[in-house]
PDB file of C-alpha atoms in Angstrom:
ATOM      1  CA  GLY A   1     -50.833  -3.594 -22.007  1.00 77.00           C
ATOM      2  CA  CYS A   2     -52.684  -0.518 -20.772  1.00 72.00           C
ATOM      3  CA  ALA A   3     -53.712  -2.278 -17.568  1.00 74.00           C
ATOM      4  CA  ARG A   4     -50.141  -3.429 -16.896  1.00 81.00           C
ATOM      5  CA  ALA A   5     -48.787   0.063 -17.468  1.00 78.00           C
ATOM      6  CA  MET A   6     -51.399   1.661 -15.189  1.00 75.00           C
ATOM      7  CA  GLN A   7     -50.722  -0.966 -12.511  1.00 77.00           C
ATOM      8  CA  GLU A   8     -47.017  -0.070 -12.664  1.00 82.00           C
ATOM      9  CA  VAL A   9     -47.835   3.634 -12.426  1.00 74.00           C
ATOM     10  CA  LEU A  10     -50.102   2.928  -9.458  1.00 77.00           C
ATOM     11  CA  GLU A  11     -47.374   0.960  -7.666  1.00 82.00           C
ATOM     12  CA  LEU A  12     -44.726   3.608  -8.382  1.00 83.00           C
ATOM     13  CA  THR A  13     -46.888   6.548  -7.346  1.00 78.00           C
ATOM     14  CA  SER A  14     -48.023   4.727  -4.210  1.00 77.00           C
ATOM     15  CA  ARG A  15     -44.444   3.994  -3.177  1.00 82.00           C
ATOM     16  CA  ALA A  16     -43.409   7.569  -3.934  1.00 84.00           C
ATOM     17  CA  GLY A  17     -46.345   9.013  -1.988  1.00 78.00           C
ATOM     18  CA  PHE A  18     -47.493  10.915  -5.072  1.00 79.00           C
ATOM     19  CA  ASP A  19     -51.213  11.072  -4.297  1.00 75.00           C
ATOM     20  CA  GLN A  20     -52.116  12.832  -7.549  1.00 78.00           C
ATOM     21  CA  GLY A  21     -50.586   9.975  -9.509  1.00 79.00           C
ATOM     22  CA  VAL A  22     -52.363   7.361  -7.404  1.00 82.00           C
ATOM     23  CA  TRP A  23     -55.894   8.437  -8.241  1.00 84.00           C
ATOM     24  CA  MET A  24     -55.009   9.110 -11.872  1.00 86.00           C
ATOM     25  CA  ALA A  25     -53.590   5.594 -12.166  1.00 87.00           C
ATOM     26  CA  GLN A  26     -56.656   4.180 -10.442  1.00 87.00           C
ATOM     27  CA  LEU A  27     -58.929   5.829 -12.999  1.00 86.00           C
ATOM     28  CA  GLY A  28     -56.652   4.607 -15.791  1.00 87.00           C
ATOM     29  CA  LEU A  29     -56.967   1.077 -14.421  1.00 90.00           C
ATOM     30  CA  ALA A  30     -60.733   1.457 -14.269  1.00 90.00           C
ATOM     31  CA  ASP A  31     -60.776   2.563 -17.927  1.00 87.00           C
ATOM     32  CA  ALA A  32     -58.663  -0.437 -18.884  1.00 89.00           C
ATOM     33  CA  ALA A  33     -61.035  -2.751 -17.007  1.00 91.00           C
ATOM     34  CA  LEU A  34     -64.037  -1.218 -18.788  1.00 89.00           C
ATOM     35  CA  LEU A  35     -62.370  -1.655 -22.169  1.00 86.00           C
ATOM     36  CA  ALA A  36     -61.719  -5.293 -21.286  1.00 89.00           C
ATOM     37  CA  SER A  37     -65.372  -5.631 -20.156  1.00 89.00           C
ATOM     38  CA  ASP A  38     -64.227  -6.515 -16.639  1.00 93.00           C
ATOM     39  CA  ILE A  39     -67.058  -4.522 -15.086  1.00 95.00           C
ATOM     40  CA  PRO A  40     -66.757  -5.806 -11.478  1.00 96.00           C
ATOM     41  CA  ARG A  41     -63.056  -4.827 -11.421  1.00 94.00           C
ATOM     42  CA  ALA A  42     -63.854  -1.400 -12.880  1.00 94.00           C
ATOM     43  CA  ILE A  43     -66.475  -0.819 -10.192  1.00 96.00           C
ATOM     44  CA  THR A  44     -64.054  -1.808  -7.429  1.00 95.00           C
ATOM     45  CA  ILE A  45     -61.268   0.404  -8.776  1.00 92.00           C
ATOM     46  CA  CYS A  46     -63.597   3.395  -9.229  1.00 92.00           C
ATOM     47  CA  ARG A  47     -64.667   3.106  -5.613  1.00 94.00           C
ATOM     48  CA  GLN A  48     -61.003   2.992  -4.554  1.00 91.00           C
ATOM     49  CA  ALA A  49     -60.308   6.121  -6.614  1.00 89.00           C
ATOM     50  CA  MET A  50     -63.273   7.874  -5.028  1.00 90.00           C
ATOM     51  CA  ASP A  51     -61.944   6.960  -1.562  1.00 89.00           C
ATOM     52  CA  THR A  52     -58.508   8.320  -2.492  1.00 87.00           C
ATOM     53  CA  LEU A  53     -60.006  11.534  -3.865  1.00 87.00           C
ATOM     54  CA  HIS A  54     -62.272  11.947  -0.849  1.00 87.00           C
ATOM     55  CA  GLU A  55     -59.222  11.792   1.408  1.00 86.00           C
ATOM     56  CA  LEU A  56     -57.465  14.363  -0.773  1.00 86.00           C
ATOM     57  CA  ASN A  57     -60.595  16.568  -0.922  1.00 84.00           C
ATOM     58  CA  ILE A  58     -60.436  17.004  -4.709  1.00 81.00           C
ATOM     59  CA  GLU A  59     -64.131  17.497  -5.488  1.00 78.00           C
ATOM     60  CA  CYS A  60     -64.076  17.861  -9.274  1.00 76.00           C
ATOM     61  CA  ALA A  61     -61.883  14.795  -9.782  1.00 84.00           C
ATOM     62  CA  TRP A  62     -64.053  12.938  -7.248  1.00 86.00           C
ATOM     63  CA  ALA A  63     -67.074  13.794  -9.394  1.00 85.00           C
ATOM     64  CA  GLN A  64     -65.253  12.482 -12.466  1.00 85.00           C
ATOM     65  CA  ALA A  65     -64.507   9.247 -10.603  1.00 89.00           C
ATOM     66  CA  ALA A  66     -68.207   9.032  -9.691  1.00 91.00           C
ATOM     67  CA  ALA A  67     -69.055   9.442 -13.394  1.00 89.00           C
ATOM     68  CA  GLU A  68     -66.637   6.635 -14.238  1.00 90.00           C
ATOM     69  CA  LEU A  69     -68.274   4.468 -11.569  1.00 94.00           C
ATOM     70  CA  GLY A  70     -71.644   5.340 -13.094  1.00 94.00           C
ATOM     71  CA  ALA A  71     -70.370   4.231 -16.514  1.00 92.00           C
ATOM     72  CA  ALA A  72     -69.323   0.859 -15.127  1.00 94.00           C
ATOM     73  CA  GLN A  73     -72.673   0.458 -13.402  1.00 96.00           C
ATOM     74  CA  LEU A  74     -74.483   1.383 -16.616  1.00 95.00           C
ATOM     75  CA  MET A  75     -72.522  -1.272 -18.488  1.00 93.00           C
ATOM     76  CA  ALA A  76     -73.621  -3.729 -15.796  1.00 95.00           C
ATOM     77  CA  ARG A  77     -77.196  -2.440 -16.272  1.00 94.00           C
ATOM     78  CA  GLN A  78     -77.369  -1.386 -12.621  1.00 95.00           C
ATOM     79  CA  ALA A  79     -79.678   1.582 -13.124  1.00 94.00           C
ATOM     80  CA  ASP A  80     -80.325   2.359  -9.442  1.00 94.00           C
ATOM     81  CA  GLU A  81     -76.626   2.302  -8.551  1.00 96.00           C
ATOM     82  CA  ALA A  82     -75.736   4.318 -11.652  1.00 94.00           C
ATOM     83  CA  THR A  83     -78.341   6.938 -10.720  1.00 93.00           C
ATOM     84  CA  GLN A  84     -76.689   7.402  -7.314  1.00 94.00           C
ATOM     85  CA  SER A  85     -73.229   7.654  -8.884  1.00 93.00           C
ATOM     86  CA  LEU A  86     -74.379  10.148 -11.501  1.00 91.00           C
ATOM     87  CA  ARG A  87     -75.983  12.269  -8.796  1.00 89.00           C
ATOM     88  CA  LYS A  88     -72.562  12.388  -7.148  1.00 88.00           C
ATOM     89  CA  ALA A  89     -71.014  13.260 -10.510  1.00 86.00           C
ATOM     90  CA  GLN A  90     -73.395  16.132 -11.264  1.00 78.00           C
ATOM     91  CA  PRO A  91     -70.934  18.835 -10.099  1.00 74.00           C
ATOM     92  CA  ILE A  92     -69.323  18.237 -13.494  1.00 71.00           C
ATOM     93  CA  LEU A  93     -72.393  19.958 -14.925  1.00 61.00           C
ATOM     94  CA  GLN A  94     -71.749  22.998 -12.736  1.00 58.00           C
ATOM     95  CA  VAL A  95     -68.044  23.549 -13.260  1.00 51.00           C
ATOM     96  CA  GLY A  96     -67.956  23.278 -17.038  1.00 54.00           C
ATOM     97  CA  GLU A  97     -65.827  20.141 -17.291  1.00 53.00           C
ATOM     98  CA  GLY A  98     -66.827  16.816 -18.750  1.00 60.00           C
ATOM     99  CA  GLU A  99     -70.279  17.826 -19.923  1.00 68.00           C
ATOM    100  CA  GLY A 100     -70.113  15.529 -22.944  1.00 70.00           C
ATOM    101  CA  LEU A 101     -69.207  12.641 -20.682  1.00 74.00           C
ATOM    102  CA  ILE A 102     -72.038  13.137 -18.231  1.00 83.00           C
ATOM    103  CA  LEU A 103     -74.613  13.841 -20.938  1.00 87.00           C
ATOM    104  CA  SER A 104     -73.831  10.490 -22.555  1.00 89.00           C
ATOM    105  CA  HIS A 105     -73.969   8.668 -19.240  1.00 91.00           C
ATOM    106  CA  VAL A 106     -77.364  10.137 -18.367  1.00 92.00           C
ATOM    107  CA  ALA A 107     -78.588   9.281 -21.875  1.00 94.00           C
ATOM    108  CA  VAL A 108     -77.749   5.626 -21.274  1.00 94.00           C
ATOM    109  CA  LEU A 109     -79.425   5.791 -17.873  1.00 94.00           C
ATOM    110  CA  CYS A 110     -82.588   7.146 -19.535  1.00 95.00           C
ATOM    111  CA  ALA A 111     -82.477   4.279 -22.032  1.00 95.00           C
ATOM    112  CA  LEU A 112     -82.231   1.769 -19.173  1.00 93.00           C
ATOM    113  CA  ARG A 113     -85.045   3.512 -17.295  1.00 93.00           C
ATOM    114  CA  GLY A 114     -87.460   3.313 -20.241  1.00 94.00           C
ATOM    115  CA  ARG A 115     -87.193   6.969 -21.239  1.00 95.00           C
ATOM    116  CA  PRO A 116     -86.110   6.570 -24.869  1.00 97.00           C
ATOM    117  CA  ALA A 117     -87.050  10.083 -26.031  1.00 97.00           C
ATOM    118  CA  ASP A 118     -84.940  11.718 -23.308  1.00 96.00           C
ATOM    119  CA  ALA A 119     -82.136   9.255 -24.012  1.00 96.00           C
ATOM    120  CA  ALA A 120     -82.118  10.128 -27.707  1.00 97.00           C
ATOM    121  CA  ARG A 121     -82.195  13.864 -26.985  1.00 97.00           C
ATOM    122  CA  LEU A 122     -79.313  13.577 -24.528  1.00 95.00           C
ATOM    123  CA  LEU A 123     -77.247  11.623 -27.054  1.00 95.00           C
ATOM    124  CA  GLY A 124     -77.861  14.516 -29.443  1.00 95.00           C
ATOM    125  CA  CYS A 125     -76.773  16.963 -26.741  1.00 92.00           C
ATOM    126  CA  SER A 126     -73.579  14.968 -26.295  1.00 90.00           C
ATOM    127  CA  ASP A 127     -73.011  14.967 -30.073  1.00 92.00           C
ATOM    128  CA  ALA A 128     -73.373  18.753 -30.140  1.00 92.00           C
ATOM    129  CA  TRP A 129     -71.058  19.203 -27.153  1.00 88.00           C
ATOM    130  CA  HIS A 130     -68.341  17.110 -28.795  1.00 87.00           C
ATOM    131  CA  ALA A 131     -68.739  18.944 -32.108  1.00 90.00           C
ATOM    132  CA  ALA A 132     -68.558  22.354 -30.411  1.00 88.00           C
ATOM    133  CA  ASN A 133     -65.455  21.317 -28.490  1.00 84.00           C
ATOM    134  CA  GLN A 134     -63.829  19.592 -31.453  1.00 87.00           C
ATOM    135  CA  SER A 135     -63.479  16.389 -29.488  1.00 84.00           C
ATOM    136  CA  ARG A 136     -64.508  12.784 -29.754  1.00 85.00           C
ATOM    137  CA  PRO A 137     -66.089  10.652 -27.062  1.00 82.00           C
ATOM    138  CA  ASN A 138     -63.557   8.622 -25.113  1.00 81.00           C
ATOM    139  CA  SER A 139     -63.665   4.843 -25.484  1.00 82.00           C
ATOM    140  CA  THR A 140     -65.944   4.349 -22.478  1.00 83.00           C
ATOM    141  CA  VAL A 141     -68.426   6.949 -23.688  1.00 84.00           C
ATOM    142  CA  ALA A 142     -68.316   5.517 -27.218  1.00 88.00           C
ATOM    143  CA  LYS A 143     -69.060   2.045 -25.857  1.00 87.00           C
ATOM    144  CA  LEU A 144     -71.981   3.354 -23.803  1.00 89.00           C
ATOM    145  CA  GLU A 145     -73.355   5.370 -26.713  1.00 91.00           C
ATOM    146  CA  GLN A 146     -73.202   2.329 -29.000  1.00 92.00           C
ATOM    147  CA  MET A 147     -75.066   0.276 -26.403  1.00 90.00           C
ATOM    148  CA  ALA A 148     -77.778   2.922 -26.027  1.00 92.00           C
ATOM    149  CA  SER A 149     -78.022   3.691 -29.753  1.00 95.00           C
ATOM    150  CA  ALA A 150     -78.711   0.069 -30.669  1.00 94.00           C
ATOM    151  CA  GLU A 151     -81.465  -0.143 -28.060  1.00 92.00           C
ATOM    152  CA  LEU A 152     -82.980   3.221 -28.974  1.00 96.00           C
ATOM    153  CA  ASP A 153     -82.971   2.420 -32.678  1.00 95.00           C
ATOM    154  CA  ALA A 154     -84.867  -0.794 -31.912  1.00 95.00           C
ATOM    155  CA  VAL A 155     -87.359   0.882 -29.550  1.00 96.00           C
ATOM    156  CA  LEU A 156     -87.969   4.138 -31.411  1.00 97.00           C
ATOM    157  CA  GLY A 157     -87.215   3.152 -34.978  1.00 97.00           C
ATOM    158  CA  SER A 158     -84.429   4.737 -36.974  1.00 96.00           C
ATOM    159  CA  ALA A 159     -86.340   7.792 -38.180  1.00 97.00           C
ATOM    160  CA  GLU A 160     -87.733   8.786 -34.764  1.00 98.00           C
ATOM    161  CA  PHE A 161     -84.395   8.121 -33.078  1.00 97.00           C
ATOM    162  CA  ALA A 162     -82.646  10.371 -35.595  1.00 97.00           C
ATOM    163  CA  ARG A 163     -85.307  13.091 -35.207  1.00 98.00           C
ATOM    164  CA  LEU A 164     -85.048  13.122 -31.404  1.00 98.00           C
ATOM    165  CA  ARG A 165     -81.258  13.012 -31.497  1.00 97.00           C
ATOM    166  CA  ALA A 166     -81.223  16.018 -33.834  1.00 98.00           C
ATOM    167  CA  GLN A 167     -83.686  17.774 -31.518  1.00 97.00           C
ATOM    168  CA  GLY A 168     -81.254  17.242 -28.633  1.00 96.00           C
ATOM    169  CA  ALA A 169     -78.326  18.482 -30.704  1.00 95.00           C
ATOM    170  CA  ALA A 170     -80.257  21.706 -31.308  1.00 96.00           C
ATOM    171  CA  MET A 171     -80.801  22.438 -27.597  1.00 93.00           C
ATOM    172  CA  VAL A 172     -79.145  25.653 -26.477  1.00 88.00           C
ATOM    173  CA  GLY A 173     -77.730  27.156 -23.314  1.00 84.00           C
ATOM    174  CA  ASP A 174     -78.451  25.253 -20.144  1.00 84.00           C
ATOM    175  CA  GLU A 175     -81.263  23.143 -21.662  1.00 89.00           C
ATOM    176  CA  PRO A 176     -79.174  19.943 -22.002  1.00 89.00           C
ATOM    177  CA  TYR A 177     -77.956  20.170 -18.414  1.00 85.00           C
ATOM    178  CA  ARG A 178     -81.438  20.856 -17.046  1.00 87.00           C
ATOM    179  CA  LEU A 179     -82.644  17.737 -18.869  1.00 90.00           C
ATOM    180  CA  ALA A 180     -79.721  15.684 -17.518  1.00 88.00           C
ATOM    181  CA  ARG A 181     -80.224  16.951 -13.961  1.00 86.00           C
ATOM    182  CA  ALA A 182     -83.951  16.219 -14.107  1.00 89.00           C
ATOM    183  CA  ALA A 183     -83.229  12.696 -15.352  1.00 90.00           C
ATOM    184  CA  ILE A 184     -81.030  11.946 -12.330  1.00 88.00           C
ATOM    185  CA  GLY A 185     -83.312  13.780  -9.914  1.00 85.00           C
ATOM    186  CA  VAL A 186     -81.053  16.724  -9.068  1.00 76.00           C
ATOM    187  CA  THR A 187     -82.182  20.306  -8.707  1.00 65.00           C
ATOM    188  CA  LEU A 188     -79.930  23.286  -8.137  1.00 55.00           C
ATOM    189  CA  ASP A 189     -80.567  25.889  -5.484  1.00 49.00           C
ATOM    190  CA  PRO A 190     -81.717  29.202  -7.005  1.00 43.00           C
TER     191      PRO A 190
END
């Protein structure tokens, strides 16, 4: 139902020339595809949204679309592609929007890359961000976190996973974002 509704919104906004509605509908369609585990479709739609946003020169939304693309690639276990997408999404870490989203995504990337301690810490950072902002992870983030948590619990053991996750939740200031940036290979100019 969600996919049908977003497809209708996409068709209506396209016909009306409402560019803002087009990219929003595209990202809604990508979310619906991810929920349905149609990863190839989600990847295609995210790329279309990024093209739309590039044409409109809306950088922050473009970064959010890149994060969504990264999520789809993570679900497909495409670590190299997801790394590139998350590098494109890193402006989210600079503008103060979507930190919980990107922290979770980078945590999953660390789990795929064989960095379980960093992955567990970043999941804790995401937990703390959501608690501080009185929010819950969206369905895509929740799905990614469940995927990573199961793997980390198996690799680290329950007690160590919990300890590292709590350690991440206790990070303060810019520490979580420095860890996330380092994990995707991004440094900021001084």
